[in-house]
């Protein structure tokens, strides 16, 4: 029983380490892998610096990103922070019959 009193704080530290460090790290890694899997030409993305663009081509280590009409940047794949889902046509147009001119 005396050993249990010595081992209990160590066990609690290990459990806290798991919940505070390992689980969030695993979740971040899975989210990163999901973003990397969604990279394809034509996808709209935001890179870590906040620049938005459309993917022109995807390589093993880099992607080419069109940010303006004649401007293509080559960036590391790991710089992609978010894949922007395509906007639905319903979200862009106001509902029929609704008016703000009342």
JSON list of C-alpha atoms in Angstrom, two decimals:
[
{"chain": "A", "resi": 1, "resn": "UNK", "atom": "CA", "xyz": [0.00, 0.00, 0.00]},
{"chain": "A", "resi": 2, "resn": "UNK", "atom": "CA", "xyz": [2.89, 2.38, 0.65]},
{"chain": "A", "resi": 3, "resn": "UNK", "atom": "CA", "xyz": [4.09, 1.93, -2.94]},
{"chain": "A", "resi": 4, "resn": "UNK", "atom": "CA", "xyz": [0.67, 2.90, -4.23]},
{"chain": "A", "resi": 5, "resn": "UNK", "atom": "CA", "xyz": [1.00, 6.33, -2.58]},
{"chain": "A", "resi": 6, "resn": "UNK", "atom": "CA", "xyz": [4.33, 6.85, -4.34]},
{"chain": "A", "resi": 7, "resn": "UNK", "atom": "CA", "xyz": [3.12, 5.62, -7.75]},
{"chain": "A", "resi": 8, "resn": "UNK", "atom": "CA", "xyz": [-0.22, 7.45, -7.80]},
{"chain": "A", "resi": 9, "resn": "UNK", "atom": "CA", "xyz": [1.22, 10.94, -8.49]},
{"chain": "A", "resi": 10, "resn": "UNK", "atom": "CA", "xyz": [3.45, 9.50, -11.23]},
{"chain": "A", "resi": 11, "resn": "UNK", "atom": "CA", "xyz": [0.45, 7.77, -12.81]},
{"chain": "A", "resi": 12, "resn": "UNK", "atom": "CA", "xyz": [-1.58, 11.01, -12.65]},
{"chain": "A", "resi": 13, "resn": "UNK", "atom": "CA", "xyz": [1.25, 12.94, -14.35]},
{"chain": "A", "resi": 14, "resn": "UNK", "atom": "CA", "xyz": [1.37, 10.37, -17.16]},
{"chain": "A", "resi": 15, "resn": "UNK", "atom": "CA", "xyz": [-2.40, 10.55, -17.66]},
{"chain": "A", "resi": 16, "resn": "UNK", "atom": "CA", "xyz": [-2.33, 14.37, -17.65]},
{"chain": "A", "resi": 17, "resn": "UNK", "atom": "CA", "xyz": [0.53, 14.36, -20.18]},
{"chain": "A", "resi": 18, "resn": "UNK", "atom": "CA", "xyz": [-1.50, 12.11, -22.45]},
{"chain": "A", "resi": 19, "resn": "UNK", "atom": "CA", "xyz": [-4.61, 14.30, -22.34]},
{"chain": "A", "resi": 20, "resn": "UNK", "atom": "CA", "xyz": [-2.82, 17.66, -22.49]},
{"chain": "A", "resi": 21, "resn": "UNK", "atom": "CA", "xyz": [-0.06, 16.90, -25.00]},
{"chain": "A", "resi": 22, "resn": "UNK", "atom": "CA", "xyz": [-0.42, 13.68, -26.97]},
{"chain": "A", "resi": 23, "resn": "UNK", "atom": "CA", "xyz": [-4.13, 13.80, -27.88]},
{"chain": "A", "resi": 24, "resn": "UNK", "atom": "CA", "xyz": [-4.06, 17.40, -29.20]},
{"chain": "A", "resi": 25, "resn": "UNK", "atom": "CA", "xyz": [-0.86, 16.67, -31.15]},
{"chain": "A", "resi": 26, "resn": "UNK", "atom": "CA", "xyz": [-2.47, 13.63, -32.75]},
{"chain": "A", "resi": 27, "resn": "UNK", "atom": "CA", "xyz": [-5.55, 15.68, -33.66]},
{"chain": "A", "resi": 28, "resn": "UNK", "atom": "CA", "xyz": [-3.37, 18.39, -35.27]},
{"chain": "A", "resi": 29, "resn": "UNK", "atom": "CA", "xyz": [-1.46, 15.75, -37.22]},
{"chain": "A", "resi": 30, "resn": "UNK", "atom": "CA", "xyz": [-4.67, 14.18, -38.52]},
{"chain": "A", "resi": 31, "resn": "UNK", "atom": "CA", "xyz": [-6.02, 17.60, -39.54]},
{"chain": "A", "resi": 32, "resn": "UNK", "atom": "CA", "xyz": [-2.73, 18.36, -41.35]},
{"chain": "A", "resi": 33, "resn": "UNK", "atom": "CA", "xyz": [-2.87, 15.04, -43.21]},
{"chain": "A", "resi": 34, "resn": "UNK", "atom": "CA", "xyz": [-6.49, 15.72, -44.20]},
{"chain": "A", "resi": 35, "resn": "UNK", "atom": "CA", "xyz": [-5.53, 19.13, -45.65]},
{"chain": "A", "resi": 36, "resn": "UNK", "atom": "CA", "xyz": [-2.58, 17.60, -47.52]},
{"chain": "A", "resi": 37, "resn": "UNK", "atom": "CA", "xyz": [-4.87, 14.94, -48.97]},
{"chain": "A", "resi": 38, "resn": "UNK", "atom": "CA", "xyz": [-7.28, 17.57, -50.30]},
{"chain": "A", "resi": 39, "resn": "UNK", "atom": "CA", "xyz": [-4.62, 19.36, -52.38]},
{"chain": "A", "resi": 40, "resn": "UNK", "atom": "CA", "xyz": [-5.48, 19.13, -56.07]},
{"chain": "A", "resi": 41, "resn": "UNK", "atom": "CA", "xyz": [-5.23, 21.45, -59.06]},
{"chain": "A", "resi": 42, "resn": "UNK", "atom": "CA", "xyz": [-8.09, 23.93, -59.07]},
{"chain": "A", "resi": 43, "resn": "UNK", "atom": "CA", "xyz": [-8.59, 23.90, -55.29]},
{"chain": "A", "resi": 44, "resn": "UNK", "atom": "CA", "xyz": [-8.66, 27.26, -53.50]},
{"chain": "A", "resi": 45, "resn": "UNK", "atom": "CA", "xyz": [-6.31, 27.36, -50.52]},
{"chain": "A", "resi": 46, "resn": "UNK", "atom": "CA", "xyz": [-4.91, 29.70, -47.90]},
{"chain": "A", "resi": 47, "resn": "UNK", "atom": "CA", "xyz": [-1.25, 29.36, -47.01]},
{"chain": "A", "resi": 48, "resn": "UNK", "atom": "CA", "xyz": [0.11, 30.00, -43.52]},
{"chain": "A", "resi": 49, "resn": "UNK", "atom": "CA", "xyz": [1.00, 33.62, -44.31]},
{"chain": "A", "resi": 50, "resn": "UNK", "atom": "CA", "xyz": [-2.63, 34.38, -45.14]},
{"chain": "A", "resi": 51, "resn": "UNK", "atom": "CA", "xyz": [-2.30, 34.47, -48.92]},
{"chain": "A", "resi": 52, "resn": "UNK", "atom": "CA", "xyz": [-5.22, 32.97, -50.86]},
{"chain": "A", "resi": 53, "resn": "UNK", "atom": "CA", "xyz": [-4.86, 31.38, -54.26]},
{"chain": "A", "resi": 54, "resn": "UNK", "atom": "CA", "xyz": [-5.82, 28.57, -56.60]},
{"chain": "A", "resi": 55, "resn": "UNK", "atom": "CA", "xyz": [-3.58, 25.53, -57.02]},
{"chain": "A", "resi": 56, "resn": "UNK", "atom": "CA", "xyz": [-2.16, 25.22, -60.53]},
{"chain": "A", "resi": 57, "resn": "UNK", "atom": "CA", "xyz": [-0.07, 22.08, -59.99]},
{"chain": "A", "resi": 58, "resn": "UNK", "atom": "CA", "xyz": [0.90, 19.78, -57.12]},
{"chain": "A", "resi": 59, "resn": "UNK", "atom": "CA", "xyz": [4.35, 18.22, -56.76]},
{"chain": "A", "resi": 60, "resn": "UNK", "atom": "CA", "xyz": [5.90, 15.96, -54.14]},
{"chain": "A", "resi": 61, "resn": "UNK", "atom": "CA", "xyz": [7.29, 18.83, -52.05]},
{"chain": "A", "resi": 62, "resn": "UNK", "atom": "CA", "xyz": [5.84, 21.99, -53.61]},
{"chain": "A", "resi": 63, "resn": "UNK", "atom": "CA", "xyz": [2.68, 23.40, -55.14]},
{"chain": "A", "resi": 64, "resn": "UNK", "atom": "CA", "xyz": [2.23, 26.18, -57.65]},
{"chain": "A", "resi": 65, "resn": "UNK", "atom": "CA", "xyz": [-0.33, 28.70, -56.49]},
{"chain": "A", "resi": 66, "resn": "UNK", "atom": "CA", "xyz": [-1.99, 31.30, -58.74]},
{"chain": "A", "resi": 67, "resn": "UNK", "atom": "CA", "xyz": [-2.60, 34.42, -56.63]},
{"chain": "A", "resi": 68, "resn": "UNK", "atom": "CA", "xyz": [-3.35, 36.85, -59.49]},
{"chain": "A", "resi": 69, "resn": "UNK", "atom": "CA", "xyz": [-3.95, 36.70, -63.24]},
{"chain": "A", "resi": 70, "resn": "UNK", "atom": "CA", "xyz": [-0.29, 36.34, -64.26]},
{"chain": "A", "resi": 71, "resn": "UNK", "atom": "CA", "xyz": [1.26, 35.56, -60.88]},
{"chain": "A", "resi": 72, "resn": "UNK", "atom": "CA", "xyz": [2.11, 31.99, -59.87]},
{"chain": "A", "resi": 73, "resn": "UNK", "atom": "CA", "xyz": [3.99, 31.30, -56.62]},
{"chain": "A", "resi": 74, "resn": "UNK", "atom": "CA", "xyz": [5.85, 28.10, -55.81]},
{"chain": "A", "resi": 75, "resn": "UNK", "atom": "CA", "xyz": [5.42, 27.21, -52.14]},
{"chain": "A", "resi": 76, "resn": "UNK", "atom": "CA", "xyz": [6.06, 24.17, -49.93]},
{"chain": "A", "resi": 77, "resn": "UNK", "atom": "CA", "xyz": [3.10, 21.84, -49.52]},
{"chain": "A", "resi": 78, "resn": "UNK", "atom": "CA", "xyz": [3.41, 22.19, -45.75]},
{"chain": "A", "resi": 79, "resn": "UNK", "atom": "CA", "xyz": [2.68, 25.94, -46.06]},
{"chain": "A", "resi": 80, "resn": "UNK", "atom": "CA", "xyz": [-0.96, 25.22, -46.93]},
{"chain": "A", "resi": 81, "resn": "UNK", "atom": "CA", "xyz": [-2.98, 26.01, -43.83]},
{"chain": "A", "resi": 82, "resn": "UNK", "atom": "CA", "xyz": [-6.51, 25.53, -45.14]},
{"chain": "A", "resi": 83, "resn": "UNK", "atom": "CA", "xyz": [-8.40, 24.31, -48.18]},
{"chain": "A", "resi": 84, "resn": "UNK", "atom": "CA", "xyz": [-11.30, 26.66, -48.87]},
{"chain": "A", "resi": 85, "resn": "UNK", "atom": "CA", "xyz": [-14.50, 24.78, -49.81]},
{"chain": "A", "resi": 86, "resn": "UNK", "atom": "CA", "xyz": [-16.22, 25.97, -52.97]},
{"chain": "A", "resi": 87, "resn": "UNK", "atom": "CA", "xyz": [-18.95, 28.52, -52.28]},
{"chain": "A", "resi": 88, "resn": "UNK", "atom": "CA", "xyz": [-22.44, 27.26, -52.85]},
{"chain": "A", "resi": 89, "resn": "UNK", "atom": "CA", "xyz": [-24.51, 29.31, -55.33]},
{"chain": "A", "resi": 90, "resn": "UNK", "atom": "CA", "xyz": [-27.29, 29.70, -52.77]},
{"chain": "A", "resi": 91, "resn": "UNK", "atom": "CA", "xyz": [-24.97, 31.43, -50.29]},
{"chain": "A", "resi": 92, "resn": "UNK", "atom": "CA", "xyz": [-23.91, 34.04, -52.84]},
{"chain": "A", "resi": 93, "resn": "UNK", "atom": "CA", "xyz": [-27.35, 35.13, -54.05]},
{"chain": "A", "resi": 94, "resn": "UNK", "atom": "CA", "xyz": [-30.02, 36.66, -51.83]},
{"chain": "A", "resi": 95, "resn": "UNK", "atom": "CA", "xyz": [-33.24, 34.75, -51.38]},
{"chain": "A", "resi": 96, "resn": "UNK", "atom": "CA", "xyz": [-36.05, 35.51, -53.80]},
{"chain": "A", "resi": 97, "resn": "UNK", "atom": "CA", "xyz": [-38.66, 37.76, -52.35]},
{"chain": "A", "resi": 98, "resn": "UNK", "atom": "CA", "xyz": [-36.48, 39.28, -49.65]},
{"chain": "A", "resi": 99, "resn": "UNK", "atom": "CA", "xyz": [-35.86, 42.97, -49.97]},
{"chain": "A", "resi": 100, "resn": "UNK", "atom": "CA", "xyz": [-33.85, 45.44, -47.95]},
{"chain": "A", "resi": 101, "resn": "UNK", "atom": "CA", "xyz": [-35.52, 48.49, -49.56]},
{"chain": "A", "resi": 102, "resn": "UNK", "atom": "CA", "xyz": [-38.55, 48.53, -47.18]}
]
